[in-house]
């Protein structure tokens, strides 16, 4: 558990006197990896502690809230679970977590610099779940940009796999509402891959939408294979792909030119069924 070894120092200069045992082999299974993992848990706990309370009673409005010793809030980190304080009144009912309230209150800052663009994105990542196989976890993202394109602030939210993705969308909608209230004159730009449900969500909250560059670039090998399908053509395919990828992001009209090339390639009758199917998938991605 975090706390087995003491943490010394204050602020950003916290230090942990962490013992380390060296085994007789280079096997990754042993006490040294455990100690390193425990150090990660200690560092995560200390970082969160700066935003948490010390466990003493707090007063909100006219009500006194006390710490619930039997029910602490747990957070998953890359190194294991750590605990935070949660509170409840003597009447019972809802539980209050000061750490989460601090995060929400600090989520979207008021900046001195002008905010010209607010980029909002939504994406998923497939995770292997022990009981239900592969499921999609969700990530939402909001970034504030200055008129010259400098990124001023970014906020990320994430949710475990959930059917319908309602929790992630509700959290992202709340943050979008705060951003629009603070920066109503900024351009709100939606960025996503080709998933229809992501587009429908972003269309409801943004004025413009753009296809994510990195997702789009993943389809360029399909087009390159259609352009140069020969067994001796890998150098030509690589050159074709690199050239299109270099143009895709900065050049206006690059996507339209790429679509026109893909449509021309679809007219080739010498392509195999697999190459043709992959080409069609890429063209559909760029045009749907």
XYZ file of C-alpha atoms in Angstrom:
288
model
C 0.000 0.000 0.000
C 1.211 3.587 -0.628
C 2.611 4.780 2.662
C 4.709 1.793 3.605
C 7.771 3.911 2.946
C 7.690 7.555 4.132
C 7.653 10.524 1.786
C 9.996 13.371 2.727
C 9.983 16.962 1.520
C 7.235 19.327 0.411
C 5.818 20.643 -2.832
C 7.451 19.392 -6.011
C 10.572 18.311 -4.100
C 9.050 15.271 -2.393
C 11.438 12.348 -1.959
C 10.937 8.693 -1.125
C 13.727 6.655 0.558
C 12.955 3.517 -1.411
C 14.881 0.331 -0.589
C 15.833 -1.788 -3.571
C 16.882 -5.442 -3.530
C 19.198 -6.741 -6.245
C 18.727 -10.390 -7.109
C 21.277 -12.806 -8.461
C 19.786 -12.835 -11.990
C 18.369 -10.375 -14.503
C 14.885 -11.903 -14.229
C 12.156 -9.221 -14.486
C 10.198 -11.114 -11.818
C 11.496 -10.123 -8.419
C 11.533 -7.426 -5.736
C 13.087 -4.649 -7.833
C 10.135 -4.269 -10.281
C 7.807 -4.379 -7.278
C 9.718 -1.557 -5.629
C 9.612 0.548 -8.801
C 5.868 -0.033 -9.146
C 5.352 0.912 -5.508
C 7.294 4.112 -6.104
C 4.845 4.969 -8.898
C 1.918 4.476 -6.509
C 3.560 6.679 -3.887
C 4.227 9.444 -6.421
C 0.643 9.281 -7.732
C -0.768 9.402 -4.197
C 1.400 12.397 -3.278
C 0.382 14.252 -6.441
C -3.332 13.759 -5.744
C -2.859 14.611 -2.075
C -2.065 18.214 -3.015
C -5.632 18.637 -4.271
C -7.344 16.614 -1.525
C -8.372 17.516 2.033
C -6.573 16.256 5.125
C -9.639 14.362 6.322
C -10.884 16.962 8.815
C -14.593 17.962 8.736
C -15.646 20.543 6.153
C -18.615 22.919 6.015
C -20.582 23.580 2.824
C -23.426 26.010 3.179
C -24.993 25.279 6.570
C -24.124 21.598 6.605
C -21.161 19.896 8.211
C -19.602 17.063 6.244
C -17.356 14.462 7.865
C -15.013 11.918 6.335
C -16.384 8.453 5.718
C -13.686 6.178 7.092
C -15.393 3.012 5.881
C -15.850 4.139 2.286
C -12.873 5.805 0.637
C -12.763 6.764 -3.005
C -10.352 4.621 -5.039
C -8.567 5.715 -8.201
C -6.912 3.426 -10.707
C -3.362 4.378 -11.685
C -0.869 2.576 -13.955
C 0.709 1.218 -10.764
C -2.356 0.130 -8.775
C -5.174 1.576 -6.675
C -4.797 4.608 -4.426
C -7.385 6.049 -2.044
C -8.810 9.512 -1.488
C -11.163 11.049 1.087
C -14.942 11.100 0.650
C -17.451 12.920 2.870
C -21.076 12.615 3.953
C -23.389 14.495 6.316
C -24.842 12.929 9.457
C -28.126 12.546 7.547
C -26.538 10.148 5.079
C -27.468 10.522 1.412
C -25.095 11.571 -1.328
C -21.326 11.378 -1.003
C -19.013 14.298 -1.716
C -15.439 13.889 -2.999
C -13.419 17.127 -2.577
C -10.700 15.957 -4.950
C -13.130 15.495 -7.842
C -14.776 18.832 -7.053
C -11.353 20.475 -7.194
C -10.669 18.880 -10.574
C -14.010 19.994 -11.990
C -13.570 23.516 -10.679
C -10.082 23.768 -12.175
C -10.914 21.977 -15.424
C -11.329 24.999 -17.686
C -9.260 27.975 -16.553
C -9.849 31.621 -17.320
C -6.832 32.677 -19.357
C -5.326 36.103 -19.799
C -4.447 35.340 -23.433
C -7.077 35.561 -26.156
C -8.689 32.260 -27.103
C -9.464 32.103 -30.828
C -10.249 28.393 -31.282
C -11.621 25.650 -29.082
C -10.863 22.182 -30.461
C -13.151 19.410 -29.226
C -12.607 15.752 -30.011
C -14.040 12.362 -29.117
C -12.441 8.986 -29.713
C -12.464 5.391 -28.540
C -9.876 2.759 -27.712
C -10.490 -0.983 -27.583
C -9.571 -2.617 -24.269
C -9.581 -6.317 -23.349
C -12.070 -6.875 -20.515
C -11.840 -9.966 -18.346
C -15.571 -10.774 -18.436
C -16.797 -9.409 -21.775
C -13.843 -9.494 -24.194
C -12.851 -6.416 -26.179
C -14.831 -3.270 -25.328
C -14.463 0.373 -26.315
C -13.321 2.889 -23.698
C -13.928 6.556 -24.485
C -11.726 9.652 -24.373
C -12.839 13.263 -24.726
C -10.557 16.231 -25.289
C -10.872 20.031 -25.243
C -8.000 22.365 -26.199
C -7.828 26.151 -26.252
C -5.736 27.885 -28.923
C -4.461 31.431 -29.329
C -4.956 33.364 -32.619
C -1.425 32.383 -33.731
C -2.180 28.672 -33.197
C -0.344 28.261 -29.891
C -2.027 25.732 -27.623
C -2.907 27.403 -24.332
C -4.591 24.639 -22.364
C -5.850 21.071 -22.791
C -8.315 18.998 -20.824
C -8.788 15.236 -21.145
C -11.553 13.027 -19.784
C -11.886 9.264 -20.043
C -14.475 6.635 -19.219
C -14.377 2.871 -18.967
C -16.329 0.866 -21.563
C -20.040 1.560 -21.369
C -22.873 0.661 -23.716
C -24.164 3.851 -25.318
C -21.172 5.935 -24.115
C -23.573 8.174 -22.188
C -21.312 8.995 -19.228
C -18.398 10.193 -21.340
C -20.660 12.294 -23.547
C -22.419 13.845 -20.540
C -19.094 14.787 -18.944
C -17.779 16.222 -22.203
C -21.001 18.170 -22.748
C -20.674 19.780 -19.319
C -17.140 20.876 -20.103
C -18.178 22.160 -23.536
C -20.875 24.228 -21.833
C -18.314 25.801 -19.507
C -15.966 26.553 -22.391
C -18.715 28.179 -24.466
C -19.761 30.302 -21.490
C -16.174 31.481 -20.945
C -15.186 31.884 -24.607
C -18.388 32.492 -26.597
C -16.614 34.283 -29.460
C -14.104 31.502 -30.156
C -14.461 29.128 -33.089
C -15.559 25.721 -31.787
C -13.980 23.070 -33.982
C -14.829 19.361 -33.845
C -12.100 16.834 -34.679
C -12.722 13.096 -34.926
C -12.235 9.960 -36.965
C -14.917 8.533 -39.223
C -17.275 7.035 -36.600
C -20.799 8.386 -37.350
C -21.820 8.642 -33.682
C -18.775 10.817 -32.947
C -19.659 13.140 -35.819
C -23.293 13.494 -34.746
C -22.174 14.437 -31.239
C -19.636 17.005 -32.462
C -21.981 18.498 -35.056
C -24.366 19.385 -32.237
C -21.666 21.263 -30.311
C -19.266 22.732 -32.882
C -19.493 25.110 -35.820
C -16.984 23.271 -38.012
C -15.748 19.688 -38.148
C -12.461 18.285 -39.394
C -11.233 14.758 -39.993
C -8.441 13.762 -37.643
C -5.096 13.800 -39.474
C -3.614 10.734 -37.815
C -6.662 8.548 -38.443
C -6.778 9.735 -42.045
C -3.082 8.954 -42.547
C -3.727 5.333 -41.558
C -5.641 4.836 -44.823
C -2.860 6.091 -47.092
C -1.144 2.658 -47.337
C -4.361 1.297 -48.916
C -4.208 3.969 -51.597
C -0.484 3.488 -52.110
C -0.978 -0.241 -52.647
C -3.597 0.486 -55.309
C -1.287 2.995 -56.997
C 1.693 0.593 -57.002
C 0.489 -2.998 -56.443
C 3.518 -4.786 -57.895
C 5.752 -7.046 -55.806
C 8.769 -4.913 -56.702
C 6.987 -1.635 -55.917
C 7.504 -1.140 -52.123
C 9.926 1.805 -52.645
C 7.420 3.504 -54.958
C 4.572 2.842 -52.503
C 6.563 4.327 -49.634
C 7.490 7.415 -51.649
C 3.860 7.877 -52.773
C 2.551 7.529 -49.216
C 5.129 9.871 -47.666
C 4.478 12.542 -50.269
C 0.672 12.449 -49.771
C 1.010 12.327 -45.999
C 3.279 15.377 -46.089
C 0.666 17.300 -48.088
C -2.404 16.046 -46.252
C -2.231 18.257 -43.179
C -0.905 21.689 -44.264
C -2.141 22.075 -47.842
C -5.670 23.329 -48.552
C -7.416 21.022 -50.984
C -5.125 18.070 -50.254
C -8.031 15.866 -49.162
C -10.048 16.674 -52.295
C -7.018 15.852 -54.440
C -6.583 12.575 -52.577
C -10.240 11.659 -53.139
C -9.870 12.386 -56.850
C -6.818 10.117 -56.999
C -8.684 7.355 -55.183
C -11.608 7.616 -57.612
C -9.191 7.292 -60.541
C -7.583 4.244 -58.917
C -11.009 2.641 -58.517
C -11.221 2.511 -62.327
C -8.209 0.193 -62.537
C -9.317 -3.291 -63.556
C -6.043 -5.053 -62.801
C -6.236 -4.778 -59.013
C -6.871 -7.834 -56.852
C -10.089 -8.180 -54.878
C -8.280 -7.476 -51.610
C -6.559 -4.344 -52.911
C -9.830 -3.120 -54.426
C -11.735 -3.722 -51.169
C -9.127 -1.845 -49.140
C -9.134 0.998 -51.651
C -12.912 1.225 -51.473
C -12.753 1.308 -47.654
C -10.302 4.201 -47.788
C -12.390 6.126 -50.310
C -15.503 5.601 -48.193
C -13.656 6.867 -45.127
C -12.713 10.125 -46.843
C -16.080 10.752 -48.474
C -18.767 9.597 -46.051
